[in-house]
């Protein structure tokens, strides 16, 4: 098999999100879905309209540091439409996590929109590990802002970064 044939036969998945910051819930989805693909790309949306606390570069670096044990995981930022980014990366599957039924309506709307724009890319949903079903990046930011303990929500190596940023958000 030539290198080009190998690249085109690779099964590539995309796990997109804001990851502001990455939580144990996200990491669980990354670890599980990375086993389903030859390559899993974690796509960090650099959407200025959402006014993220962390820059896209900071979010990419945090995710890289907590996924360094996963050989087939790459982390990239993207802007614009997810399906365009997926096509650029030759991904055929979008992965999303479902925590509860409250996530479903928004997720279904996104999946149907993406499928209408790009029928050759499918969305799959993984149910979140029950231990993290309540967890979100915004909850982590809020707890950190009020100086609560966040080490049960996010990986140890990014705790100091998140604490510092949430306590002094202008830095
Ligand atoms: O972690 P989030 O904020 O729930 O992730 C949302 C994300 C990044 C997957 C979604 O906002 C997205 O795909 N944005 C890119 C713009 C786009 O493609 N919009 C059309 C699909 S609704």
mmCIF file of C-alpha atoms and ligand atoms in Angstrom:
data_model
loop_
_atom_site.group_PDB
_atom_site.id
_atom_site.type_symbol
_atom_site.label_atom_id
_atom_site.label_comp_id
_atom_site.label_asym_id
_atom_site.label_seq_id
_atom_site.Cartn_x
_atom_site.Cartn_y
_atom_site.Cartn_z
ATOM 1 C CA UNK A 1 0.000 0.000 0.000
ATOM 2 C CA UNK A 2 1.416 3.420 -0.970
ATOM 3 C CA UNK A 3 1.603 6.222 1.608
ATOM 4 C CA UNK A 4 -1.172 8.058 -0.255
ATOM 5 C CA UNK A 5 -3.436 4.970 -0.232
ATOM 6 C CA UNK A 6 -2.762 4.525 3.482
ATOM 7 C CA UNK A 7 -3.716 8.152 4.188
ATOM 8 C CA UNK A 8 -6.953 7.882 2.185
ATOM 9 C CA UNK A 9 -7.920 4.593 3.864
ATOM 10 C CA UNK A 10 -7.363 6.022 7.342
ATOM 11 C CA UNK A 11 -10.476 6.373 9.485
ATOM 12 C CA UNK A 12 -10.389 9.892 10.875
ATOM 13 C CA UNK A 13 -12.732 11.231 13.563
ATOM 14 C CA UNK A 14 -13.196 14.770 14.837
ATOM 15 C CA UNK A 15 -14.164 15.657 18.376
ATOM 16 C CA UNK A 16 -15.039 19.365 18.276
ATOM 17 C CA UNK A 17 -15.796 21.703 21.133
ATOM 18 C CA UNK A 18 -14.980 24.863 23.024
ATOM 19 C CA UNK A 19 -12.991 23.078 25.775
ATOM 20 C CA UNK A 20 -12.853 26.227 27.913
ATOM 21 C CA UNK A 21 -11.243 24.409 29.746
ATOM 22 C CA UNK A 22 -11.093 20.658 29.017
ATOM 23 C CA UNK A 23 -12.686 18.561 31.801
ATOM 24 C CA UNK A 24 -12.524 14.899 32.831
ATOM 25 C CA UNK A 25 -15.793 14.461 30.904
ATOM 26 C CA UNK A 26 -14.134 15.599 27.667
ATOM 27 C CA UNK A 27 -11.044 13.507 28.371
ATOM 28 C CA UNK A 28 -13.181 10.408 28.875
ATOM 29 C CA UNK A 29 -14.803 10.939 25.441
ATOM 30 C CA UNK A 30 -11.375 11.508 23.833
ATOM 31 C CA UNK A 31 -9.919 8.334 25.371
ATOM 32 C CA UNK A 32 -12.883 6.185 24.349
ATOM 33 C CA UNK A 33 -13.351 7.585 20.845
ATOM 34 C CA UNK A 34 -9.610 7.507 20.051
ATOM 35 C CA UNK A 35 -9.933 3.697 20.063
ATOM 36 C CA UNK A 36 -12.493 3.874 17.239
ATOM 37 C CA UNK A 37 -10.321 5.720 14.709
ATOM 38 C CA UNK A 38 -6.867 5.617 13.177
ATOM 39 C CA UNK A 39 -6.642 9.319 13.967
ATOM 40 C CA UNK A 40 -8.781 11.438 16.264
ATOM 41 C CA UNK A 41 -8.577 15.192 15.857
ATOM 42 C CA UNK A 42 -9.694 17.290 18.781
ATOM 43 C CA UNK A 43 -10.975 20.490 17.149
ATOM 44 C CA UNK A 44 -10.921 23.561 19.365
ATOM 45 C CA UNK A 45 -13.315 26.246 18.173
ATOM 46 C CA UNK A 46 -11.691 29.683 18.252
ATOM 47 C CA UNK A 47 -15.014 31.502 18.264
ATOM 48 C CA UNK A 48 -14.433 35.039 19.493
ATOM 49 C CA UNK A 49 -18.217 35.613 19.734
ATOM 50 C CA UNK A 50 -18.350 33.071 22.583
ATOM 51 C CA UNK A 51 -15.704 35.122 24.446
ATOM 52 C CA UNK A 52 -13.773 32.147 25.806
ATOM 53 C CA UNK A 53 -11.766 32.582 29.004
ATOM 54 C CA UNK A 54 -8.764 30.846 27.468
ATOM 55 C CA UNK A 55 -7.310 31.710 24.058
ATOM 56 C CA UNK A 56 -7.459 29.000 21.396
ATOM 57 C CA UNK A 57 -3.690 28.504 21.769
ATOM 58 C CA UNK A 58 -4.029 28.019 25.540
ATOM 59 C CA UNK A 59 -6.866 25.539 25.098
ATOM 60 C CA UNK A 60 -4.914 23.594 22.461
ATOM 61 C CA UNK A 61 -1.840 23.451 24.729
ATOM 62 C CA UNK A 62 -3.898 22.276 27.729
ATOM 63 C CA UNK A 63 -5.528 19.493 25.681
ATOM 64 C CA UNK A 64 -2.171 18.452 24.209
ATOM 65 C CA UNK A 65 -0.690 18.157 27.682
ATOM 66 C CA UNK A 66 -3.519 15.956 28.994
ATOM 67 C CA UNK A 67 -3.719 13.720 25.890
ATOM 68 C CA UNK A 68 0.022 13.150 25.424
ATOM 69 C CA UNK A 69 -0.475 9.447 26.359
ATOM 70 C CA UNK A 70 -2.730 8.947 23.289
ATOM 71 C CA UNK A 71 -0.608 8.372 20.172
ATOM 72 C CA UNK A 72 -3.363 8.836 17.581
ATOM 73 C CA UNK A 73 -4.823 12.061 18.991
ATOM 74 C CA UNK A 74 -4.037 15.452 17.435
ATOM 75 C CA UNK A 75 -5.258 18.791 18.707
ATOM 76 C CA UNK A 76 -5.968 21.701 16.330
ATOM 77 C CA UNK A 77 -7.923 24.913 16.516
ATOM 78 C CA UNK A 78 -10.416 25.832 13.838
ATOM 79 C CA UNK A 79 -12.611 28.719 12.834
ATOM 80 C CA UNK A 80 -15.673 28.681 10.597
ATOM 81 C CA UNK A 81 -17.862 25.709 9.846
ATOM 82 C CA UNK A 82 -17.090 22.398 11.499
ATOM 83 C CA UNK A 83 -17.913 20.451 8.334
ATOM 84 C CA UNK A 84 -15.354 22.491 6.350
ATOM 85 C CA UNK A 85 -12.725 21.730 8.970
ATOM 86 C CA UNK A 86 -13.720 18.055 8.937
ATOM 87 C CA UNK A 87 -13.400 17.911 5.122
ATOM 88 C CA UNK A 88 -10.006 19.608 5.285
ATOM 89 C CA UNK A 89 -8.822 16.979 7.773
ATOM 90 C CA UNK A 90 -10.397 14.136 5.733
ATOM 91 C CA UNK A 91 -12.559 13.156 8.712
ATOM 92 C CA UNK A 92 -15.702 11.126 8.062
ATOM 93 C CA UNK A 93 -17.137 11.126 11.582
ATOM 94 C CA UNK A 94 -17.907 13.855 14.133
ATOM 95 C CA UNK A 95 -17.931 12.686 17.754
ATOM 96 C CA UNK A 96 -20.001 14.384 20.444
ATOM 97 C CA UNK A 97 -20.680 13.472 24.058
ATOM 98 C CA UNK A 98 -24.196 13.338 25.484
ATOM 99 C CA UNK A 99 -24.449 14.001 29.209
ATOM 100 C CA UNK A 100 -28.204 14.085 29.671
ATOM 101 C CA UNK A 101 -31.428 14.463 27.757
ATOM 102 C CA UNK A 102 -31.030 18.251 28.077
ATOM 103 C CA UNK A 103 -28.069 18.080 25.681
ATOM 104 C CA UNK A 104 -30.064 16.192 23.092
ATOM 105 C CA UNK A 105 -32.071 18.918 21.358
ATOM 106 C CA UNK A 106 -29.050 21.145 20.672
ATOM 107 C CA UNK A 107 -26.919 18.177 19.648
ATOM 108 C CA UNK A 108 -29.584 16.844 17.302
ATOM 109 C CA UNK A 109 -29.982 20.266 15.697
ATOM 110 C CA UNK A 110 -26.224 20.541 15.147
ATOM 111 C CA UNK A 111 -25.942 16.998 13.819
ATOM 112 C CA UNK A 112 -28.849 17.478 11.393
ATOM 113 C CA UNK A 113 -27.481 20.829 10.216
ATOM 114 C CA UNK A 114 -24.043 19.338 9.632
ATOM 115 C CA UNK A 115 -25.545 16.340 7.845
ATOM 116 C CA UNK A 116 -27.644 18.580 5.589
ATOM 117 C CA UNK A 117 -24.541 20.581 4.665
ATOM 118 C CA UNK A 118 -22.316 17.545 4.323
ATOM 119 C CA UNK A 119 -24.136 14.164 4.051
ATOM 120 C CA UNK A 120 -20.898 12.189 3.789
ATOM 121 C CA UNK A 121 -19.912 13.132 7.358
ATOM 122 C CA UNK A 122 -21.791 11.357 10.136
ATOM 123 C CA UNK A 123 -22.156 12.381 13.770
ATOM 124 C CA UNK A 124 -21.910 9.774 16.496
ATOM 125 C CA UNK A 125 -22.780 10.327 20.153
ATOM 126 C CA UNK A 126 -21.063 8.740 23.102
ATOM 127 C CA UNK A 127 -22.861 8.770 26.407
ATOM 128 C CA UNK A 128 -20.758 10.466 29.023
ATOM 129 C CA UNK A 129 -19.415 8.408 31.877
ATOM 130 C CA UNK A 130 -22.047 8.770 34.618
ATOM 131 C CA UNK A 131 -19.439 10.125 37.035
ATOM 132 C CA UNK A 132 -19.106 13.197 34.803
ATOM 133 C CA UNK A 133 -22.717 13.582 33.660
ATOM 134 C CA UNK A 134 -23.122 16.805 35.680
ATOM 135 C CA UNK A 135 -19.815 18.339 34.628
ATOM 136 C CA UNK A 136 -19.263 21.292 32.297
ATOM 137 C CA UNK A 137 -16.482 23.783 31.600
ATOM 138 C CA UNK A 138 -18.676 26.628 32.851
ATOM 139 C CA UNK A 139 -19.200 24.862 36.203
ATOM 140 C CA UNK A 140 -15.438 24.422 36.531
ATOM 141 C CA UNK A 141 -14.864 28.121 35.766
ATOM 142 C CA UNK A 142 -17.452 29.144 38.326
ATOM 143 C CA UNK A 143 -16.115 26.902 41.103
ATOM 144 C CA UNK A 144 -12.562 28.109 40.383
ATOM 145 C CA UNK A 145 -13.660 31.739 40.376
ATOM 146 C CA UNK A 146 -14.925 31.353 43.948
ATOM 147 C CA UNK A 147 -11.761 29.494 44.925
ATOM 148 C CA UNK A 148 -13.447 26.098 45.253
ATOM 149 C CA UNK A 149 -11.546 22.861 44.708
ATOM 150 C CA UNK A 150 -11.467 21.878 41.018
ATOM 151 C CA UNK A 151 -9.040 18.947 41.039
ATOM 152 C CA UNK A 152 -11.962 16.476 40.927
ATOM 153 C CA UNK A 153 -13.155 18.031 37.650
ATOM 154 C CA UNK A 154 -10.031 18.571 35.536
ATOM 155 C CA UNK A 155 -6.617 16.888 35.150
ATOM 156 C CA UNK A 156 -4.018 17.818 37.787
ATOM 157 C CA UNK A 157 -1.532 19.374 35.347
ATOM 158 C CA UNK A 158 -3.958 22.099 34.266
ATOM 159 C CA UNK A 159 -5.421 22.896 37.718
ATOM 160 C CA UNK A 160 -2.932 25.729 38.502
ATOM 161 C CA UNK A 161 -3.502 27.339 35.073
ATOM 162 C CA UNK A 162 -7.271 27.269 35.442
ATOM 163 C CA UNK A 163 -7.173 28.523 39.035
ATOM 164 C CA UNK A 164 -4.940 31.422 38.065
ATOM 165 C CA UNK A 165 -6.993 32.387 35.030
ATOM 166 C CA UNK A 166 -10.373 32.129 36.754
ATOM 167 C CA UNK A 167 -9.258 34.111 39.769
ATOM 168 C CA UNK A 168 -7.601 36.844 37.646
ATOM 169 C CA UNK A 169 -9.571 36.585 34.351
ATOM 170 C CA UNK A 170 -7.881 39.626 32.740
ATOM 171 C CA UNK A 171 -4.403 37.973 32.756
HETATM 172 O O1 LIG B 1 -18.241 22.584 23.325
HETATM 173 P P1 LIG B 1 -19.350 23.232 22.551
HETATM 174 O O2 LIG B 1 -19.301 24.731 22.744
HETATM 175 O O3 LIG B 1 -20.693 22.653 22.862
HETATM 176 O O4 LIG B 1 -19.045 22.932 21.000
HETATM 177 C C1 LIG B 1 -19.871 23.483 19.992
HETATM 178 C C2 LIG B 1 -19.232 23.302 18.596
HETATM 179 C C3 LIG B 1 -17.816 23.856 18.572
HETATM 180 C C4 LIG B 1 -19.183 21.844 18.238
HETATM 181 C C5 LIG B 1 -20.165 24.048 17.593
HETATM 182 O O5 LIG B 1 -20.408 25.339 18.062
HETATM 183 C C6 LIG B 1 -19.561 24.148 16.190
HETATM 184 O O6 LIG B 1 -19.412 23.168 15.513
HETATM 185 N N1 LIG B 1 -19.214 25.377 15.768
HETATM 186 C C7 LIG B 1 -18.638 25.632 14.478
HETATM 187 C C8 LIG B 1 -19.609 26.412 13.589
HETATM 188 C C9 LIG B 1 -20.539 25.473 12.831
HETATM 189 O O7 LIG B 1 -20.113 24.584 12.138
HETATM 190 N N2 LIG B 1 -21.872 25.715 12.971
HETATM 191 C C10 LIG B 1 -22.862 24.937 12.264
HETATM 192 C C11 LIG B 1 -23.282 23.692 13.016
HETATM 193 S S1 LIG B 1 -24.520 24.090 14.162
#
